[in-house]
XYZ file of C-alpha atoms in Angstrom:
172
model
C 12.408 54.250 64.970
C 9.210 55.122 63.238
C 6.065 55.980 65.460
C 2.292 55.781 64.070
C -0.318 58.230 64.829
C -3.129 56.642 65.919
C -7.035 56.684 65.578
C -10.444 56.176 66.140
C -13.220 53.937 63.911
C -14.074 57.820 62.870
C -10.959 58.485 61.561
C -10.658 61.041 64.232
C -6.412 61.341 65.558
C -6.448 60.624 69.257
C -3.929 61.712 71.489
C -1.202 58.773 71.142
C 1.290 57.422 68.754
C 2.543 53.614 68.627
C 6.096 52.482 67.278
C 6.167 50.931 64.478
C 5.567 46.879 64.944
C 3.660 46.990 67.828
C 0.197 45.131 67.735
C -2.821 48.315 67.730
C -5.156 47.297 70.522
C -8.772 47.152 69.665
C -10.686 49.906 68.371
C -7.230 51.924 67.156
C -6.854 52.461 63.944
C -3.240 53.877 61.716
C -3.413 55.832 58.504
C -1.516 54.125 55.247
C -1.533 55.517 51.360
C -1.363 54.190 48.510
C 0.090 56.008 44.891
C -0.884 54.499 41.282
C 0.787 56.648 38.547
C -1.057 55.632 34.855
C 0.125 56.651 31.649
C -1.552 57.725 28.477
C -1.347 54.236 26.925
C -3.518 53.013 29.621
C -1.033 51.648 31.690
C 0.015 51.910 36.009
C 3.479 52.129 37.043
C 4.625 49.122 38.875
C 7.172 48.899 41.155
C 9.197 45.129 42.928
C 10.153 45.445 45.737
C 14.013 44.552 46.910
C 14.641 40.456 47.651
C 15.767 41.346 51.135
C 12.577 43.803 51.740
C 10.497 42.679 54.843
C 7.151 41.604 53.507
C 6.432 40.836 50.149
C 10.059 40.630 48.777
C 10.705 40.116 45.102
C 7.308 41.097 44.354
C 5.837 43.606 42.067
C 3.279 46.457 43.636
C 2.090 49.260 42.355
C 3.590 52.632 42.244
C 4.180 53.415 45.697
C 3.225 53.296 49.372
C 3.429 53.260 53.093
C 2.030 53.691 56.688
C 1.777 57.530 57.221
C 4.230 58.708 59.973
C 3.360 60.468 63.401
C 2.464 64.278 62.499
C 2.132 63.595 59.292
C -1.269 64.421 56.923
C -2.492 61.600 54.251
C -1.008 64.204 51.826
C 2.150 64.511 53.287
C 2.110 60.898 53.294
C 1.648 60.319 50.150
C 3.950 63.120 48.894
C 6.635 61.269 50.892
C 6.542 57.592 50.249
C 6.513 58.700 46.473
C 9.541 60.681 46.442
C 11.341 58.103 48.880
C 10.886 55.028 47.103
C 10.797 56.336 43.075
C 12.208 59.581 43.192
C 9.088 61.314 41.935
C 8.313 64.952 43.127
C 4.153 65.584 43.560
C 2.343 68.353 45.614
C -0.222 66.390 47.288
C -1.240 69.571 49.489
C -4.661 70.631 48.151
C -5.878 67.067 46.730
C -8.250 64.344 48.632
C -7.630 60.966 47.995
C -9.399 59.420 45.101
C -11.208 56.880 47.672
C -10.453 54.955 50.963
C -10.608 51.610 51.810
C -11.168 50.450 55.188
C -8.906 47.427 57.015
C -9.033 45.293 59.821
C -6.006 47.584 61.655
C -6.441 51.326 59.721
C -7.406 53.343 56.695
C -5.614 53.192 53.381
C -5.765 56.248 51.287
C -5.629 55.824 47.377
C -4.131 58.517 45.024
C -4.936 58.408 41.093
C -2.393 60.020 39.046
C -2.806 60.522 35.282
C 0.921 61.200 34.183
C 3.563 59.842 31.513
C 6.263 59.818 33.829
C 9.838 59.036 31.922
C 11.062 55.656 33.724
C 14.824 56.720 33.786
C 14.210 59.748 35.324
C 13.225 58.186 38.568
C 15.489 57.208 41.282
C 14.739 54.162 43.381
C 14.964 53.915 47.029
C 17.610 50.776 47.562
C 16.212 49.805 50.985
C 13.179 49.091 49.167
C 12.566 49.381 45.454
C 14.377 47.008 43.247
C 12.873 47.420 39.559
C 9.725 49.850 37.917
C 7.829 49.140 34.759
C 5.110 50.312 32.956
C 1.981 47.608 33.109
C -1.037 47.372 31.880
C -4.625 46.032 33.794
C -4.392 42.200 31.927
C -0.352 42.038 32.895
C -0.258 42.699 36.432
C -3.523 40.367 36.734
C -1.648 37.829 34.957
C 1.183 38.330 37.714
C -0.889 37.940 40.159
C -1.868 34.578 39.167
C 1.375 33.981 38.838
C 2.648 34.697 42.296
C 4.528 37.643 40.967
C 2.333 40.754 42.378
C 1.457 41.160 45.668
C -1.866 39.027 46.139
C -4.495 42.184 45.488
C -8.384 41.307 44.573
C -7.981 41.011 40.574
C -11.194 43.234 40.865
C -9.340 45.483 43.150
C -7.347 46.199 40.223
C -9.616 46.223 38.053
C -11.322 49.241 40.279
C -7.789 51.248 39.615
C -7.423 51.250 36.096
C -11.092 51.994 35.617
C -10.997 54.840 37.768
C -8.026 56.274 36.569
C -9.478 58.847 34.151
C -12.761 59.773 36.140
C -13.380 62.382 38.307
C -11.041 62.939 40.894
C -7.768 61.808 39.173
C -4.828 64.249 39.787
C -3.949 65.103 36.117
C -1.139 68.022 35.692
């Protein structure tokens, strides 16, 4: 059973958690993040998700991410979902994310990572991963047309790749 902290418009914890799947009343808020890995040919690691996945299945995403879980930090969020579902060790502890964007039901942290990361050397979580690939901005744009990706703003993308070398991107 997985429990959400929750919180207020201010993005300040309160004292309570919810269980995953249960409708947030008004004014509570939960924290998700969000991980796009981009390589030196100007591409973002992609990842589908598995057929049987709740939510979106068959379809491509990018590189990883999640709701963060009670007691857990944005980092420690992110640092998590990205291991879990590619297999892909990062240190998230003294980074911010890159920017946040706000929805209806919480706040979704996005991480920029500048890294050639080896495809075969990541392991994918079964429960929820299916397939990665390297993509660039005009591909995944193309799948989204396509009914492919998961239904982003095309401009939303756009936003990632051209962020993706500017200040703020974790680079090792």
């Amino acid at each position: 059973m997985e429990y959400w902290d929750l919180y207020d418009v201010h993005r300040v914890k309160v004292d309570r958690t919810v269980q995953r799947g249960q409708a947030l009343q008004q004014g509570q808020y939960h924290m998700v993040v969000h991980i796009c890995i981009f390589n030196s040919d100007g591409e973002m690691l992609i990842q589908q998700r598995q057929p049987f996945k709740e939510g979106w299945p068959n379809m491509w995403d990018i590189s990883a991410g999640g709701s963060a879980v009670a007691g857990e930090t944005s980092q420690l969020a992110a640092q998590r979902e990205l291991f879990e579902e590619i297999g892909y060790e990062y240190d998230f502890q003294n980074i911010r994310p890159h920017f946040t964007v706000n929805f209806e039901r919480g706040f979704d942290d996005y991480y920029l990572i500048f890294e050639d990361v080896p495809l075969h050397t990541l392991t994918l979580q079964y429960e929820e991963v299916k397939n990665v690939k390297w993509a660039s901005m005009g591909q995944i744009s193309e799948m989204i047309q396509n009914g492919e990706f998961i239904p982003y703003y095309e401009s939303f993308i756009q936003l990632l790749f051209q962020n993706r070398k500017q200040r703020g991107t974790v680079q090792r």
